[in-house]
mmCIF file with all atom_site columns, C-alpha atoms in Angstrom:
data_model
loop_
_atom_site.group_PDB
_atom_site.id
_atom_site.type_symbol
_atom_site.label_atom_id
_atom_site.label_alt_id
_atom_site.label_comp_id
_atom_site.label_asym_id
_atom_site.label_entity_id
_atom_site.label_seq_id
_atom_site.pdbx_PDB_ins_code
_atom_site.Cartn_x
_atom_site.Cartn_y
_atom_site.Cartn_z
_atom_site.occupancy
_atom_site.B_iso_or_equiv
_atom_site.pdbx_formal_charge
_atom_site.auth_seq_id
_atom_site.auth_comp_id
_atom_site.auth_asym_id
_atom_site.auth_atom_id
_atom_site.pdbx_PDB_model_num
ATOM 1   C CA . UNK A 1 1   ? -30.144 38.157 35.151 1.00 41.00 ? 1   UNK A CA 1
ATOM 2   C CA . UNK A 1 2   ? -33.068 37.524 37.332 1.00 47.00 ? 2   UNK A CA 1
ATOM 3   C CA . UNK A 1 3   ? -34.597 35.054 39.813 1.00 49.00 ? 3   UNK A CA 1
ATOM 4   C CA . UNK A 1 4   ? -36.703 32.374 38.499 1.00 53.00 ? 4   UNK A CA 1
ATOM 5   C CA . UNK A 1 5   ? -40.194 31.161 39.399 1.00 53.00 ? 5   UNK A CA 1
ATOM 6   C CA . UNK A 1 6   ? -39.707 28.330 42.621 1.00 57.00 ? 6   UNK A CA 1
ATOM 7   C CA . UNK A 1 7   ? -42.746 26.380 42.649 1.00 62.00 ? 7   UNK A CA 1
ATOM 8   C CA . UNK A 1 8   ? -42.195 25.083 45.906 1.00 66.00 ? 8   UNK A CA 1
ATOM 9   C CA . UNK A 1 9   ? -41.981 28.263 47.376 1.00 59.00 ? 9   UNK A CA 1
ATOM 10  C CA . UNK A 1 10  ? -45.359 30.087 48.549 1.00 58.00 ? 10  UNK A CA 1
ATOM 11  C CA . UNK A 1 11  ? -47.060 32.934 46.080 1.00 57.00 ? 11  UNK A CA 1
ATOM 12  C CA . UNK A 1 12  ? -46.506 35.497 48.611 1.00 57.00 ? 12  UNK A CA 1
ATOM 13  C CA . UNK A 1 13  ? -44.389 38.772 48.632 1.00 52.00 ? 13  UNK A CA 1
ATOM 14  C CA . UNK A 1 14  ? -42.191 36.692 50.942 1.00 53.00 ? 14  UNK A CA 1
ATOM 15  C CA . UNK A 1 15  ? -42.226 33.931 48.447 1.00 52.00 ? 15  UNK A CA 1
ATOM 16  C CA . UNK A 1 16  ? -41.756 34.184 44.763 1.00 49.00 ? 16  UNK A CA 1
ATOM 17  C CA . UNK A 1 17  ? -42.360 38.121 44.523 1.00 53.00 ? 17  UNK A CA 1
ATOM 18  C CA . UNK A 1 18  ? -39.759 39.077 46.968 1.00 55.00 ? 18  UNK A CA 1
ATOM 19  C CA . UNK A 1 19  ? -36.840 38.924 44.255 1.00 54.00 ? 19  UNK A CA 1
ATOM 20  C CA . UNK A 1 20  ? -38.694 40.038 40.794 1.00 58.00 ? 20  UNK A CA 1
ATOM 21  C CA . UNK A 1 21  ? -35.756 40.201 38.740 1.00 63.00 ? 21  UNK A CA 1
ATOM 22  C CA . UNK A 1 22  ? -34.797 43.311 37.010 1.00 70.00 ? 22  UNK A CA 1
ATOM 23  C CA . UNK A 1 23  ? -37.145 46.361 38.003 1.00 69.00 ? 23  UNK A CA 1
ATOM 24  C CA . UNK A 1 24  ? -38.250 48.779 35.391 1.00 74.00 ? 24  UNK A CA 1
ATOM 25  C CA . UNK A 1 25  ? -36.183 52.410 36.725 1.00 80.00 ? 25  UNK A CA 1
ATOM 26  C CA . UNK A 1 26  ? -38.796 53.985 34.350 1.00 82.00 ? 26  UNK A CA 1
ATOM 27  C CA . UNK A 1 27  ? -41.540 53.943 36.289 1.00 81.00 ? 27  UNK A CA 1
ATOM 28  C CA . UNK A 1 28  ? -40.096 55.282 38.948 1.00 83.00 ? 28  UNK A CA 1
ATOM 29  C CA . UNK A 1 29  ? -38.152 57.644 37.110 1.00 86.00 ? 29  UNK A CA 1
ATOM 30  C CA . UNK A 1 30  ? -41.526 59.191 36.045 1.00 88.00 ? 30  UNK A CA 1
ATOM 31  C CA . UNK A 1 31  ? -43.091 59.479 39.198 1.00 88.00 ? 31  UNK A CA 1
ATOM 32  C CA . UNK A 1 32  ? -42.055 62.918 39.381 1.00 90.00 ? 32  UNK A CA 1
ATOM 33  C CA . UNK A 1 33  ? -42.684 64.145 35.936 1.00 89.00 ? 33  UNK A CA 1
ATOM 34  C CA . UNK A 1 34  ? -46.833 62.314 37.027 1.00 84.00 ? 34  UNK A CA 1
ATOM 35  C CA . UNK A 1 35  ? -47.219 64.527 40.010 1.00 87.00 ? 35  UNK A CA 1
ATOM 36  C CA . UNK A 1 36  ? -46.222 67.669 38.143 1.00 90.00 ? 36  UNK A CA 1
ATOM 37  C CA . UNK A 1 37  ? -48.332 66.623 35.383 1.00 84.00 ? 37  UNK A CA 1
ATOM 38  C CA . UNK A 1 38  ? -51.535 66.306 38.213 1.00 83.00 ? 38  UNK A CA 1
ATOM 39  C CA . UNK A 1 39  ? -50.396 69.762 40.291 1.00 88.00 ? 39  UNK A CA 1
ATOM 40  C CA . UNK A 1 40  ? -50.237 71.830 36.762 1.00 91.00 ? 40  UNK A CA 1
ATOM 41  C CA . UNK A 1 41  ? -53.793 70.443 35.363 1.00 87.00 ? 41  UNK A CA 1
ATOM 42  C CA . UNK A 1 42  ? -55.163 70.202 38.878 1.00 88.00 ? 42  UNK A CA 1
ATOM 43  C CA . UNK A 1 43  ? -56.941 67.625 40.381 1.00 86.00 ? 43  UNK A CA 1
ATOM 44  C CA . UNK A 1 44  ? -60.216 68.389 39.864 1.00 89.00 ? 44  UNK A CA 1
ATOM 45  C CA . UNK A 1 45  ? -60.119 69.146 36.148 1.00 91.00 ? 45  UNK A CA 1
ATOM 46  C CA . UNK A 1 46  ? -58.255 65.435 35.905 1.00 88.00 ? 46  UNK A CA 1
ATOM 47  C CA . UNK A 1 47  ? -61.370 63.878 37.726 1.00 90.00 ? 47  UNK A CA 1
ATOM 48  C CA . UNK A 1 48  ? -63.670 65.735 35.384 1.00 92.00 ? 48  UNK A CA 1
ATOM 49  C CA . UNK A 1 49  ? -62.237 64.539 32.716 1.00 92.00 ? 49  UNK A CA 1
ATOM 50  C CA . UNK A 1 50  ? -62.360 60.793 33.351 1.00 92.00 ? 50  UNK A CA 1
ATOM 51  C CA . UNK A 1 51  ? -66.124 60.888 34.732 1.00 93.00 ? 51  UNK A CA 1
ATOM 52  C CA . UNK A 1 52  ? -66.567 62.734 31.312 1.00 94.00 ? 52  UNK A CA 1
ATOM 53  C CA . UNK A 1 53  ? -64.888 59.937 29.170 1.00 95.00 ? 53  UNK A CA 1
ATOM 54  C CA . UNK A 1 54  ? -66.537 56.771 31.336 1.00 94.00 ? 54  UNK A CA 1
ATOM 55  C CA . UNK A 1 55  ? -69.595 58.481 31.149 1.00 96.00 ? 55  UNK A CA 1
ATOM 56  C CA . UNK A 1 56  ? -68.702 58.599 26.883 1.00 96.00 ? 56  UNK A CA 1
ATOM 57  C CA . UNK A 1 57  ? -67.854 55.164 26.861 1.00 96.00 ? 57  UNK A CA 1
ATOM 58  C CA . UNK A 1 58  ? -70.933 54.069 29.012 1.00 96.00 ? 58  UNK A CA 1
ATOM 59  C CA . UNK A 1 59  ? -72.967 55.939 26.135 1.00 96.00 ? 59  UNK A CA 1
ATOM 60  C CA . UNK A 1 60  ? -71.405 54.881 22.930 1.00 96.00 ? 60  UNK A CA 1
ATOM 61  C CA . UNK A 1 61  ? -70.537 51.244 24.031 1.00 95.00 ? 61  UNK A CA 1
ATOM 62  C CA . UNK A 1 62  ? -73.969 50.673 26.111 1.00 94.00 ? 62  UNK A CA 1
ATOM 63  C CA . UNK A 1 63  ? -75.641 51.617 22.881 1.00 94.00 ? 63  UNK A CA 1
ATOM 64  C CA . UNK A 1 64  ? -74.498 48.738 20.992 1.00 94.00 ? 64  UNK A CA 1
ATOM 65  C CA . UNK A 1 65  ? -77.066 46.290 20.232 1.00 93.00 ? 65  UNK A CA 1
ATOM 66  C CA . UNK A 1 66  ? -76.855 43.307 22.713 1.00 94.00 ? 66  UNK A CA 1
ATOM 67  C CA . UNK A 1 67  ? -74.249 44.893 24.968 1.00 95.00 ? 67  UNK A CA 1
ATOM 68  C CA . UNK A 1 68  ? -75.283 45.403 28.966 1.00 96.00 ? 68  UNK A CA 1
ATOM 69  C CA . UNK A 1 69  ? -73.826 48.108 30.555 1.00 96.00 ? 69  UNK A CA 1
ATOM 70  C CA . UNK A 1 70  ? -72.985 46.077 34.206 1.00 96.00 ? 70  UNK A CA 1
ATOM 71  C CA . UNK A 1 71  ? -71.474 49.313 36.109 1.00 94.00 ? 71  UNK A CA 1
ATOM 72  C CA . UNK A 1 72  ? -73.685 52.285 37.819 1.00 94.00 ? 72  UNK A CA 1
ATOM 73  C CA . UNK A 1 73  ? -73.847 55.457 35.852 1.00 92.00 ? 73  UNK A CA 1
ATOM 74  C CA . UNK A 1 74  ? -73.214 56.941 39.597 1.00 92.00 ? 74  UNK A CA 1
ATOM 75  C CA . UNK A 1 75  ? -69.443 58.201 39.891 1.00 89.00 ? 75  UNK A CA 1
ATOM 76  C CA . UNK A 1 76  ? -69.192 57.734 43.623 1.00 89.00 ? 76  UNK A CA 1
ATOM 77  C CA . UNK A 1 77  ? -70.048 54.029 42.610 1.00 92.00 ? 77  UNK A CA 1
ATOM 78  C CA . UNK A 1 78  ? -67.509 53.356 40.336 1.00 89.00 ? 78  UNK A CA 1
ATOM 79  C CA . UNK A 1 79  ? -65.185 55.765 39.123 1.00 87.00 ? 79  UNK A CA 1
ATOM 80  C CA . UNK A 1 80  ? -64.100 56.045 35.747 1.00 90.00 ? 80  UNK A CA 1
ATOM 81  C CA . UNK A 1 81  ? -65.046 52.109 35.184 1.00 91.00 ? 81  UNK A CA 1
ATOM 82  C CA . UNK A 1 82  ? -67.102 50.635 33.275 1.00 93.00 ? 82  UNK A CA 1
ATOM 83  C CA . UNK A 1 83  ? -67.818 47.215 32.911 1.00 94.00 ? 83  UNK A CA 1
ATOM 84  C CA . UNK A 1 84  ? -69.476 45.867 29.749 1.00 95.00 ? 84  UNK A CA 1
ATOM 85  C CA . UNK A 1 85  ? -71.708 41.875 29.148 1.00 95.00 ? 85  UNK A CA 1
ATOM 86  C CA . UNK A 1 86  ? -70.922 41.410 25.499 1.00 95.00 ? 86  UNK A CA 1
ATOM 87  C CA . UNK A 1 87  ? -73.184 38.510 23.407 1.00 95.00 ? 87  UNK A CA 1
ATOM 88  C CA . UNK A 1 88  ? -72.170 35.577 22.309 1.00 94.00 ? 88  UNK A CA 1
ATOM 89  C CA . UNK A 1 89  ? -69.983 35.142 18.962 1.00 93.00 ? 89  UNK A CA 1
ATOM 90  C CA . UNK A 1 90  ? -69.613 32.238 17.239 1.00 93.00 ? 90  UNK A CA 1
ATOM 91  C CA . UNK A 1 91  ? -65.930 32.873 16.399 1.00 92.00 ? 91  UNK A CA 1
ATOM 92  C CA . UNK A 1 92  ? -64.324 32.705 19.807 1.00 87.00 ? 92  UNK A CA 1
ATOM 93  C CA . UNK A 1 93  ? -60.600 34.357 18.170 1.00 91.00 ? 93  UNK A CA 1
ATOM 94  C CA . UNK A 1 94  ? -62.564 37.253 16.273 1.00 92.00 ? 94  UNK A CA 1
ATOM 95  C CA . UNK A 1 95  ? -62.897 39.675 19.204 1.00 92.00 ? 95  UNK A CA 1
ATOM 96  C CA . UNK A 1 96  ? -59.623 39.615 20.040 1.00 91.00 ? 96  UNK A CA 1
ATOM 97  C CA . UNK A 1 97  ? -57.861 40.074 15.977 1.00 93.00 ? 97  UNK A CA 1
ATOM 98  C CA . UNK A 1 98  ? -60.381 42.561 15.666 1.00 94.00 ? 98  UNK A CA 1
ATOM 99  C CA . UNK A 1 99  ? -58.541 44.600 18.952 1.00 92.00 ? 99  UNK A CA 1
ATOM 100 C CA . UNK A 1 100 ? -55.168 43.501 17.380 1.00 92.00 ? 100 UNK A CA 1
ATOM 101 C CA . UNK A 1 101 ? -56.053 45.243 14.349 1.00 95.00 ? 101 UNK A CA 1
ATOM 102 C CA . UNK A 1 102 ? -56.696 48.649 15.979 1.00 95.00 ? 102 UNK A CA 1
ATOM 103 C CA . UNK A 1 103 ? -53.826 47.877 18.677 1.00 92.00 ? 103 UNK A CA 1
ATOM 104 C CA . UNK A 1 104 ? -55.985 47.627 20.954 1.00 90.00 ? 104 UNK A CA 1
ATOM 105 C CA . UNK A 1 105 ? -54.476 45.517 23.987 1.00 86.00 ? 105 UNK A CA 1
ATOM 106 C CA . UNK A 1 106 ? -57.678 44.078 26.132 1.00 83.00 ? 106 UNK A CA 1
ATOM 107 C CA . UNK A 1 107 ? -58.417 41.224 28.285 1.00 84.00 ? 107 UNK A CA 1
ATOM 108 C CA . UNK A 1 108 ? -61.827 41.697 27.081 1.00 88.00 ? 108 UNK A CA 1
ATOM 109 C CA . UNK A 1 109 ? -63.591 39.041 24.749 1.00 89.00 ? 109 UNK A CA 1
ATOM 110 C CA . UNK A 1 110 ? -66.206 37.336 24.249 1.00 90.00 ? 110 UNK A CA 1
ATOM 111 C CA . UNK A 1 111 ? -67.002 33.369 22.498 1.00 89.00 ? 111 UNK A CA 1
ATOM 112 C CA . UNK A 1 112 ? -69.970 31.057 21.978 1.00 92.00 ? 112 UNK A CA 1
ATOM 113 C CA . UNK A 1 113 ? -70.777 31.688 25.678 1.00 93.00 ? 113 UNK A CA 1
ATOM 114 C CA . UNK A 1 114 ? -70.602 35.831 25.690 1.00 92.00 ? 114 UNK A CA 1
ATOM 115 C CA . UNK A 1 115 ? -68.202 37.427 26.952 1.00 93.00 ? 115 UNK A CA 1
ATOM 116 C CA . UNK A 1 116 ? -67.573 40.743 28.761 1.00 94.00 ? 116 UNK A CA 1
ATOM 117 C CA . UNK A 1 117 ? -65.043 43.822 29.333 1.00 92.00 ? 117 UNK A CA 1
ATOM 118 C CA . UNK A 1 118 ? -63.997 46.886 30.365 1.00 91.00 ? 118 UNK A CA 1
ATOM 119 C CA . UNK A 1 119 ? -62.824 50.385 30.019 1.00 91.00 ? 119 UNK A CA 1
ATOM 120 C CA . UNK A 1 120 ? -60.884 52.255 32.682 1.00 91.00 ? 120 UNK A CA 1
ATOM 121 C CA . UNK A 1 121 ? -60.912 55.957 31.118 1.00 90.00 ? 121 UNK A CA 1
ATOM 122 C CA . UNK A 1 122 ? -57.667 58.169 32.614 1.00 88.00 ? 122 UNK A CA 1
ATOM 123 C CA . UNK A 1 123 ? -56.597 61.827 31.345 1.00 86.00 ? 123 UNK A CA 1
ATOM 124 C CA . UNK A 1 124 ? -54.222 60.515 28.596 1.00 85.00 ? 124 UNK A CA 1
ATOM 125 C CA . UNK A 1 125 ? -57.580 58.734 27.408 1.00 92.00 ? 125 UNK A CA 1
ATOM 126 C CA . UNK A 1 126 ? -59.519 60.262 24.295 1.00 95.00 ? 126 UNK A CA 1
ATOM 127 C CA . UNK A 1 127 ? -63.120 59.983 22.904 1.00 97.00 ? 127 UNK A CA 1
ATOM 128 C CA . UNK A 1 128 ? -60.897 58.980 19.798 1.00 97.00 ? 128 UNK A CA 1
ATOM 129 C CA . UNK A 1 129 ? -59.848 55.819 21.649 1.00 96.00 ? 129 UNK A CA 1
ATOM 130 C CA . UNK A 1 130 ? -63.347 54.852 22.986 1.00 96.00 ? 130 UNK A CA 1
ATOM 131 C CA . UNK A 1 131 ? -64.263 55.053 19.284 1.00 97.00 ? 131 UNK A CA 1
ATOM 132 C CA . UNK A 1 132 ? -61.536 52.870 18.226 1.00 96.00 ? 132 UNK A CA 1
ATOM 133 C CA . UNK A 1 133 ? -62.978 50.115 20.426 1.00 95.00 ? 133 UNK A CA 1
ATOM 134 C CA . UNK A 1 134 ? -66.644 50.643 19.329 1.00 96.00 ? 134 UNK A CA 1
ATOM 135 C CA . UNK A 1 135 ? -65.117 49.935 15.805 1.00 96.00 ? 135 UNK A CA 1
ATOM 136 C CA . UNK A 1 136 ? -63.785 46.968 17.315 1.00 95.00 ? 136 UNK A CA 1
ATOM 137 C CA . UNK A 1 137 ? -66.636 45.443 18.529 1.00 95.00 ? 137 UNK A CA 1
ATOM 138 C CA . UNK A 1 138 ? -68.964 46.551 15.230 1.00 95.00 ? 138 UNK A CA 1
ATOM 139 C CA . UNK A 1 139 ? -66.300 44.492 13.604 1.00 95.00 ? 139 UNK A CA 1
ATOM 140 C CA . UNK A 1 140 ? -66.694 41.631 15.430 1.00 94.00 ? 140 UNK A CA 1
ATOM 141 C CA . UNK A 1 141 ? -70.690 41.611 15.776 1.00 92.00 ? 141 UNK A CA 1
ATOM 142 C CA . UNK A 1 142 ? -71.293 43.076 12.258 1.00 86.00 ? 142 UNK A CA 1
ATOM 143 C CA . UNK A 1 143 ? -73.463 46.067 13.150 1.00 72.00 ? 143 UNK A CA 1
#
């Protein structure tokens, strides 16, 4: 059981999000098990290795014809983001069943308009899954 949603009540933490319902013990629980995880690979090497997949992504999606890469190359800029201008598409719902297909879970898109995206790359990332969305989008714009 859980607290519902009191529109007359203000969006603030001392509003609706003071009583969220039932909290999820597993992220919490795993706190613990994340910090060993960072201590044992080191910090460093975990940086590395998302400057080395954003800078993957940046390449492979960037590449695509019609696609703007919108975020610096420079690290100290933006991290392991990278934000993507995607063209147009007639087929507004295509982008997004071609992302279900792969189970691929994005608020990316694009429509008749464009569209746009992004990838945030972390260590339990893979070139494998930065592939998966280039097949994606060469679904969805035929190339």
């Amino acid at each position: 059981m859980c607290w519902g949603w009191n529109k007359d009540r203000a969006e603030t933490f001392n509003g609706n999000f003071e009583h969220p319902g039932i909290h999820n013990v597993a992220i919490s629980n795993a706190i613990g098990e994340a910090v060993d995880f960072q201590l044992a690979s080191g910090r460093e090497a975990s940086a590395a290795r998302v400057r080395e997949l954003a800078d993957y992504g940046k390449d492979r999606i960037g590449s695509l014809p019609g696609v703007k890469l919108e975020t610096p190359r420079d690290h100290r800029l933006c991290g392991a983001m990278a934000r993507f201008a995607f063209p147009a598409v007639a087929d507004k719902d295509r982008f997004g069943a071609a992302m279900r297909a792969r189970n691929i879970v994005s608020s990316a898109g694009a429509g008749p308009e464009g569209g746009g995206g992004r990838i945030s790359t972390h260590v339990y990332n893979s070139r494998a899954d930065i592939d998966l969305f280039v097949d994606g989008l060469r679904e969805v714009y035929g190339r």
